[in-house]
Coordinates of C-alpha atoms in Angstrom, one line a residue:
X24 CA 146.7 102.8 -128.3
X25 CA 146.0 106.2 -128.2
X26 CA 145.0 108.3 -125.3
X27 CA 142.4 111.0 -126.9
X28 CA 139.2 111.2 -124.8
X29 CA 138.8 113.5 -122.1
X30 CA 135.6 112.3 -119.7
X31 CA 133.5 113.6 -117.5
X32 CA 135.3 111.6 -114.5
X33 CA 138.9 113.1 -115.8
X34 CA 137.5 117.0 -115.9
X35 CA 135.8 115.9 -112.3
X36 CA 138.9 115.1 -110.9
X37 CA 140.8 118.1 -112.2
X38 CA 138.3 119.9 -110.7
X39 CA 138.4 118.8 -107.5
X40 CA 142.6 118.7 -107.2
X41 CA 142.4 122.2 -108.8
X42 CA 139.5 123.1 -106.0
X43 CA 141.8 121.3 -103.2
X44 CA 145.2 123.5 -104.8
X45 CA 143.7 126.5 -104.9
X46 CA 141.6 126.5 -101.6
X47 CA 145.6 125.9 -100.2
X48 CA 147.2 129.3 -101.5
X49 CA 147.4 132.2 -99.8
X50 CA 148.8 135.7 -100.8
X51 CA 152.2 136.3 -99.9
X52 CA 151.9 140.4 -100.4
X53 CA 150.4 142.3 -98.1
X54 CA 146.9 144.7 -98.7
X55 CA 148.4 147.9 -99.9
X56 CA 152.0 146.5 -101.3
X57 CA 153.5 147.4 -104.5
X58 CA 152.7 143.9 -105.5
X59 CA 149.2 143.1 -104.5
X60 CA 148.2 144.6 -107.5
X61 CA 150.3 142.0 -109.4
X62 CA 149.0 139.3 -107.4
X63 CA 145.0 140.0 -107.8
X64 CA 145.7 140.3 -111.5
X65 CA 146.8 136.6 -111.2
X66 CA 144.1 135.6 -108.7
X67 CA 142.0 137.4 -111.5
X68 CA 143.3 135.0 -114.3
X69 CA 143.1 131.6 -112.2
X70 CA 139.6 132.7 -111.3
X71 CA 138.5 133.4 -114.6
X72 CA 140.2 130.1 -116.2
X73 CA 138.5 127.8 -114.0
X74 CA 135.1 129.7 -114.3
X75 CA 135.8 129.0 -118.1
X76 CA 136.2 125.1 -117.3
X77 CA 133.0 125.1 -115.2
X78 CA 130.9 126.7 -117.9
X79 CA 132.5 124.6 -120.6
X80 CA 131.9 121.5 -118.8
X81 CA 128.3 122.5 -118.8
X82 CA 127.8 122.9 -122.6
X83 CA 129.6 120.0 -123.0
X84 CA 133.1 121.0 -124.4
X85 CA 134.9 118.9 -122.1
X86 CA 138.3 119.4 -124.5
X87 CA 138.2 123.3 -123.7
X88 CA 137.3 122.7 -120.3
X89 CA 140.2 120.5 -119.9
X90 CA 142.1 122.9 -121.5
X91 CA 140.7 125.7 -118.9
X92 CA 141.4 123.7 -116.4
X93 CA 144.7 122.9 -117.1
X94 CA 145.8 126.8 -117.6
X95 CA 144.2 127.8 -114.2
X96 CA 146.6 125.7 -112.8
X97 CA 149.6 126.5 -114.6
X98 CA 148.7 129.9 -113.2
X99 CA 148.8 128.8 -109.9
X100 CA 152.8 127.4 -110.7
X101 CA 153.7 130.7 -112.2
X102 CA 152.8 132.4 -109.4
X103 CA 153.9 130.3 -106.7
X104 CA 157.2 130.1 -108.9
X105 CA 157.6 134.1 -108.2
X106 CA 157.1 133.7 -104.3
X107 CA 153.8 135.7 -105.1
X108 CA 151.9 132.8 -104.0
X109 CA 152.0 130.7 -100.8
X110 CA 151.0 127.1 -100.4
X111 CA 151.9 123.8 -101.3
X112 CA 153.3 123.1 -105.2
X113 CA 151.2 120.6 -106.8
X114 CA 151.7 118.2 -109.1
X115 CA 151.0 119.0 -112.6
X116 CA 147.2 118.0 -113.4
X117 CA 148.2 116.1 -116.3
X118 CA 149.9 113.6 -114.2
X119 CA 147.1 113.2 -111.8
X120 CA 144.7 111.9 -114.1
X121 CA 142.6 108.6 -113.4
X122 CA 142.7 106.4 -116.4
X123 CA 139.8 107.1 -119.9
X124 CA 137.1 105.6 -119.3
X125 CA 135.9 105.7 -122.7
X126 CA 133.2 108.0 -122.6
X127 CA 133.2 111.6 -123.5
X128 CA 135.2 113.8 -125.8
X129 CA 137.8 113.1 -128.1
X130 CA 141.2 115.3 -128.6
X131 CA 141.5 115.5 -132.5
X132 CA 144.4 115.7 -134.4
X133 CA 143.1 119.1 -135.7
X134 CA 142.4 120.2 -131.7
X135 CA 146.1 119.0 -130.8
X136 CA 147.7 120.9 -134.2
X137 CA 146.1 124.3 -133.1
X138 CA 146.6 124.3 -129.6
X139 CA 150.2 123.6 -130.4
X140 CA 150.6 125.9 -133.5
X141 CA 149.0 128.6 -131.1
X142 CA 151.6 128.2 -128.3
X143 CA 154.1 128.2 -131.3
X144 CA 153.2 131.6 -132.6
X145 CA 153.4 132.9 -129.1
X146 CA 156.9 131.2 -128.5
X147 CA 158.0 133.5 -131.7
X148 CA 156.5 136.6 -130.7
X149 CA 158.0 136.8 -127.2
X150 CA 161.1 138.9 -126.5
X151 CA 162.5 138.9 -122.9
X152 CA 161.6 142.8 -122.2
X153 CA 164.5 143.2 -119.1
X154 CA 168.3 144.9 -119.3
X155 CA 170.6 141.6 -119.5
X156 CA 172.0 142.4 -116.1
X157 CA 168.9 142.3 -114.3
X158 CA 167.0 140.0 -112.0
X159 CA 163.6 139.9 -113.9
X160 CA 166.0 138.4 -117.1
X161 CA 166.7 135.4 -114.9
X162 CA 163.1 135.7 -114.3
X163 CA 161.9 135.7 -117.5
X164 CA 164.5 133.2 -118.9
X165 CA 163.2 130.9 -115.6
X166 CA 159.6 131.0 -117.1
X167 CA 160.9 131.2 -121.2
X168 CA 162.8 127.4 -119.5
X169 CA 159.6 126.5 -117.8
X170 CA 157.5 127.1 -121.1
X171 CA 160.2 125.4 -123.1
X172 CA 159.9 122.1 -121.0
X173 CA 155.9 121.6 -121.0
X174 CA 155.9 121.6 -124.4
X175 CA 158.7 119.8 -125.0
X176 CA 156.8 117.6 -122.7
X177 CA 153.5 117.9 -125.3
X178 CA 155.4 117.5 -128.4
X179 CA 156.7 114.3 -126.9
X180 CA 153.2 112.9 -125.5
X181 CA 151.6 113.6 -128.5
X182 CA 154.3 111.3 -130.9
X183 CA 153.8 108.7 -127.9
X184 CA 149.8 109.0 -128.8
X185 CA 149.1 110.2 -125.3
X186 CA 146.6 113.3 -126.9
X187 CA 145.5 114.1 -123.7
X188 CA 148.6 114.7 -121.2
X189 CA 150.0 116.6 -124.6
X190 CA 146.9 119.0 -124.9
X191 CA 147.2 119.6 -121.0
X192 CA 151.4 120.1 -121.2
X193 CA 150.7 122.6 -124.0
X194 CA 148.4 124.5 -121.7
X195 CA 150.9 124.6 -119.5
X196 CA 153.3 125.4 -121.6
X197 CA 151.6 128.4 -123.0
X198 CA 150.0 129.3 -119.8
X199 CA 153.7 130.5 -118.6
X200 CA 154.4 132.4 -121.7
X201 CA 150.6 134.1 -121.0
X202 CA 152.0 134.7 -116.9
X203 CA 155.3 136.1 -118.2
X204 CA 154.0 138.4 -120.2
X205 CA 151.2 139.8 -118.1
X206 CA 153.9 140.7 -115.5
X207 CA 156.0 141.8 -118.3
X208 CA 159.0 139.9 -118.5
X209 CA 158.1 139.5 -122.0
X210 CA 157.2 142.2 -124.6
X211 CA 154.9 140.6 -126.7
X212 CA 154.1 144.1 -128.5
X213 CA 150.8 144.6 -127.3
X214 CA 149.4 141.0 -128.8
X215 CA 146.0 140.3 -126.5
X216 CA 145.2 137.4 -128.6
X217 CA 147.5 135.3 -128.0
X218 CA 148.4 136.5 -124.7
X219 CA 145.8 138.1 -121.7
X220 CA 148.1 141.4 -121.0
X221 CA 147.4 143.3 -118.0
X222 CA 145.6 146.6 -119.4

Protein backbone atom coordinates (compact mmCIF):
# COMPACT_ATOMS: atom_id res chain seq x y z
CA UNK A 1 0.00 0.00 0.00
CA UNK A 2 1.37 3.21 -0.49
CA UNK A 3 2.07 5.86 1.98
CA UNK A 4 1.23 9.31 0.03
CA UNK A 5 -0.92 11.57 2.18
CA UNK A 6 0.36 13.98 4.48
CA UNK A 7 -2.52 15.14 7.21
CA UNK A 8 -3.21 17.65 9.20
CA UNK A 9 -2.38 15.43 12.46
CA UNK A 10 1.20 14.44 10.73
CA UNK A 11 2.23 18.39 9.95
CA UNK A 12 0.83 18.92 13.78
CA UNK A 13 3.08 16.64 15.13
CA UNK A 14 6.08 17.91 13.15
CA UNK A 15 5.31 20.92 14.42
CA UNK A 16 5.26 20.34 17.80
CA UNK A 17 8.70 17.94 17.85
CA UNK A 18 10.13 20.71 15.56
CA UNK A 19 8.75 23.44 18.29
CA UNK A 20 10.07 21.02 21.29
CA UNK A 21 13.83 20.64 19.09
CA UNK A 22 14.20 23.97 18.54
CA UNK A 23 13.03 25.59 21.88
CA UNK A 24 16.19 23.05 23.12
CA UNK A 25 19.16 24.71 21.14
CA UNK A 26 21.22 27.16 22.22
CA UNK A 27 24.17 29.08 20.51
CA UNK A 28 27.35 27.74 21.03
CA UNK A 29 29.32 31.20 19.73
CA UNK A 30 29.42 33.86 21.71
CA UNK A 31 27.78 37.72 20.89
CA UNK A 32 30.65 39.32 19.01
CA UNK A 33 32.60 36.00 17.76
CA UNK A 34 33.82 35.38 14.33
CA UNK A 35 31.11 32.91 14.03
CA UNK A 36 27.99 34.40 15.39
CA UNK A 37 27.50 35.73 12.22
CA UNK A 38 27.48 32.24 10.78
CA UNK A 39 25.21 31.03 13.34
CA UNK A 40 22.28 33.79 12.99
CA UNK A 41 22.43 33.15 9.30
CA UNK A 42 21.40 29.58 10.25
CA UNK A 43 18.97 30.62 12.98
CA UNK A 44 17.87 32.97 10.07
CA UNK A 45 17.07 29.90 7.67
CA UNK A 46 15.34 27.50 10.40
CA UNK A 47 13.26 30.52 11.28
CA UNK A 48 12.30 31.28 7.91
CA UNK A 49 11.53 27.43 6.92
CA UNK A 50 9.26 26.83 9.64
CA UNK A 51 7.45 30.30 9.13
CA UNK A 52 7.06 28.78 5.52
CA UNK A 53 5.40 25.53 7.02
CA UNK A 54 3.05 27.58 9.27
CA UNK A 55 1.85 29.79 6.42
CA UNK A 56 1.59 26.81 4.12
CA UNK A 57 -0.34 24.79 6.52
CA UNK A 58 -2.74 27.69 6.54
CA UNK A 59 -3.54 27.88 2.79
CA UNK A 60 -3.73 24.44 2.77
CA UNK A 61 -0.50 23.01 1.10
CA UNK A 62 0.17 20.58 3.64
CA UNK A 63 2.85 18.83 1.02
CA UNK A 64 5.01 22.08 0.98
CA UNK A 65 4.55 22.57 4.53
CA UNK A 66 5.69 19.17 5.16
CA UNK A 67 8.36 19.78 3.06
CA UNK A 68 9.20 23.24 5.14
CA UNK A 69 9.07 21.54 7.96
CA UNK A 70 11.14 18.90 7.23
CA UNK A 71 14.13 21.35 5.92
CA UNK A 72 13.88 23.59 9.08
CA UNK A 73 14.93 20.63 10.78
CA UNK A 74 17.52 19.35 8.72
CA UNK A 75 18.92 22.85 9.43
CA UNK A 76 18.89 22.24 12.88
CA UNK A 77 21.33 18.81 12.16
CA UNK A 78 23.63 20.70 10.05
CA UNK A 79 24.24 23.01 12.50
CA UNK A 80 24.40 21.00 15.44
CA UNK A 81 26.62 18.67 13.19
CA UNK A 82 29.27 21.79 13.07
CA UNK A 83 29.25 22.30 16.94
CA UNK A 84 27.53 25.63 15.95
CA UNK A 85 24.54 24.57 17.75
CA UNK A 86 24.03 23.19 21.27
CA UNK A 87 21.28 20.89 22.36
CA UNK A 88 20.05 17.54 22.07
CA UNK A 89 20.13 15.71 18.37
CA UNK A 90 16.83 14.65 17.36
CA UNK A 91 15.52 12.12 15.58
CA UNK A 92 14.88 12.75 12.00
CA UNK A 93 11.06 14.01 11.61
CA UNK A 94 10.47 11.52 9.10
CA UNK A 95 10.71 8.77 11.58
CA UNK A 96 8.61 10.31 14.16
CA UNK A 97 5.54 10.35 12.26
CA UNK A 98 2.13 8.92 13.70
CA UNK A 99 0.54 6.70 11.17
CA UNK A 100 -1.98 8.52 7.77
CA UNK A 101 -4.97 8.92 8.80
CA UNK A 102 -6.33 9.23 5.57
CA UNK A 103 -7.31 12.66 5.32
CA UNK A 104 -5.48 15.48 3.80
CA UNK A 105 -3.02 15.81 0.96
CA UNK A 106 -1.64 13.47 -1.26
CA UNK A 107 2.31 13.28 -2.39
CA UNK A 108 2.11 12.71 -6.28
CA UNK A 109 4.24 11.06 -8.38
CA UNK A 110 4.92 14.33 -10.14
CA UNK A 111 5.52 16.11 -6.47
CA UNK A 112 8.07 13.17 -5.51
CA UNK A 113 9.92 13.43 -9.29
CA UNK A 114 10.62 17.15 -8.82
CA UNK A 115 11.53 17.41 -5.40
CA UNK A 116 14.03 14.67 -6.26
CA UNK A 117 15.12 15.88 -9.76
CA UNK A 118 15.64 19.33 -7.82
CA UNK A 119 18.02 17.80 -5.14
CA UNK A 120 19.57 16.03 -8.28
CA UNK A 121 20.53 19.19 -10.11
CA UNK A 122 21.93 20.53 -6.93
CA UNK A 123 23.96 17.27 -6.27
CA UNK A 124 25.62 18.06 -9.89
CA UNK A 125 26.24 21.58 -9.38
CA UNK A 126 28.20 21.29 -6.12
CA UNK A 127 32.02 21.36 -6.00
CA UNK A 128 33.72 21.04 -2.58
CA UNK A 129 35.24 24.79 -2.56
CA UNK A 130 38.23 23.87 0.27
CA UNK A 131 42.29 23.12 -0.56
CA UNK A 132 42.36 19.05 -0.24
CA UNK A 133 44.43 19.36 2.87
CA UNK A 134 42.14 21.29 4.88
CA UNK A 135 39.64 20.78 7.67
CA UNK A 136 36.52 22.34 6.02
CA UNK A 137 37.13 19.36 2.99
CA UNK A 138 36.49 16.82 5.70
CA UNK A 139 33.70 19.18 6.46
CA UNK A 140 32.28 19.44 3.38
CA UNK A 141 32.76 15.75 2.38
CA UNK A 142 30.97 15.06 6.11
CA UNK A 143 27.90 17.02 4.77
CA UNK A 144 28.35 15.90 0.70
CA UNK A 145 28.13 11.96 2.95
CA UNK A 146 25.30 13.24 4.95
CA UNK A 147 23.34 14.54 1.72
CA UNK A 148 24.33 11.36 -0.01
CA UNK A 149 22.65 9.13 2.73
CA UNK A 150 19.04 10.99 3.04
CA UNK A 151 18.54 10.57 -0.35
CA UNK A 152 19.66 7.40 -0.72
CA UNK A 153 17.33 6.95 2.05
CA UNK A 154 14.37 8.80 -0.31
CA UNK A 155 15.19 7.01 -3.41
CA UNK A 156 14.77 3.84 -1.42
CA UNK A 157 11.33 4.92 0.40
CA UNK A 158 9.94 5.92 -2.57
CA UNK A 159 10.50 2.31 -4.63
CA UNK A 160 9.10 0.81 -1.15
CA UNK A 161 5.91 3.21 -1.81
CA UNK A 162 6.48 5.03 1.41
CA UNK A 163 5.92 8.81 -0.63
CA UNK A 164 5.97 10.46 2.42
CA UNK A 165 9.19 9.52 4.61
CA UNK A 166 10.89 9.89 0.81
CA UNK A 167 9.62 13.45 0.22
CA UNK A 168 10.83 14.34 3.89
CA UNK A 169 14.54 12.30 3.40
CA UNK A 170 14.84 14.33 0.20
CA UNK A 171 14.38 17.56 2.17
CA UNK A 172 16.83 16.45 4.22
CA UNK A 173 18.94 15.44 1.85
CA UNK A 174 18.95 18.65 -0.01
CA UNK A 175 18.66 20.78 3.06
CA UNK A 176 22.54 19.79 3.71
CA UNK A 177 23.65 20.53 0.35
CA UNK A 178 21.56 24.18 0.87
CA UNK A 179 23.68 24.40 4.72
CA UNK A 180 26.96 23.47 3.00
CA UNK A 181 26.83 25.78 0.63
CA UNK A 182 25.64 28.77 2.64
CA UNK A 183 28.78 28.33 4.83
CA UNK A 184 30.66 27.67 1.70
CA UNK A 185 32.01 24.41 1.80
CA UNK A 186 30.51 24.15 -1.50
CA UNK A 187 30.83 26.50 -4.56
CA UNK A 188 27.83 26.26 -6.23
CA UNK A 189 28.78 29.29 -8.60
CA UNK A 190 26.48 31.75 -7.31
CA UNK A 191 23.15 29.40 -8.00
CA UNK A 192 20.34 31.13 -5.43
CA UNK A 193 17.74 28.94 -6.84
CA UNK A 194 18.59 25.98 -6.06
CA UNK A 195 20.53 26.89 -3.07
CA UNK A 196 19.68 30.04 -0.28
CA UNK A 197 23.56 31.45 -0.42
CA UNK A 198 24.44 33.82 2.22
CA UNK A 199 24.55 37.33 0.30
Amino acid sequence: MKNDIVSERMINACLDIFDGSKKDVTVIPPEGSMLRPLVDSGLEMVECYRADAANFTKDGDLVTAFAAINYAHAWIGCFQKLGLFGGESEEELFLQLPESDDEGKKITDEKMAKYLDITTRARKKIRIASPVRSFDRRLALTFLDTSESYFKRAVDYRNDGDFVRAFAAVNYSHAWLDGGARIGLFDVDGDDVLFTLYE
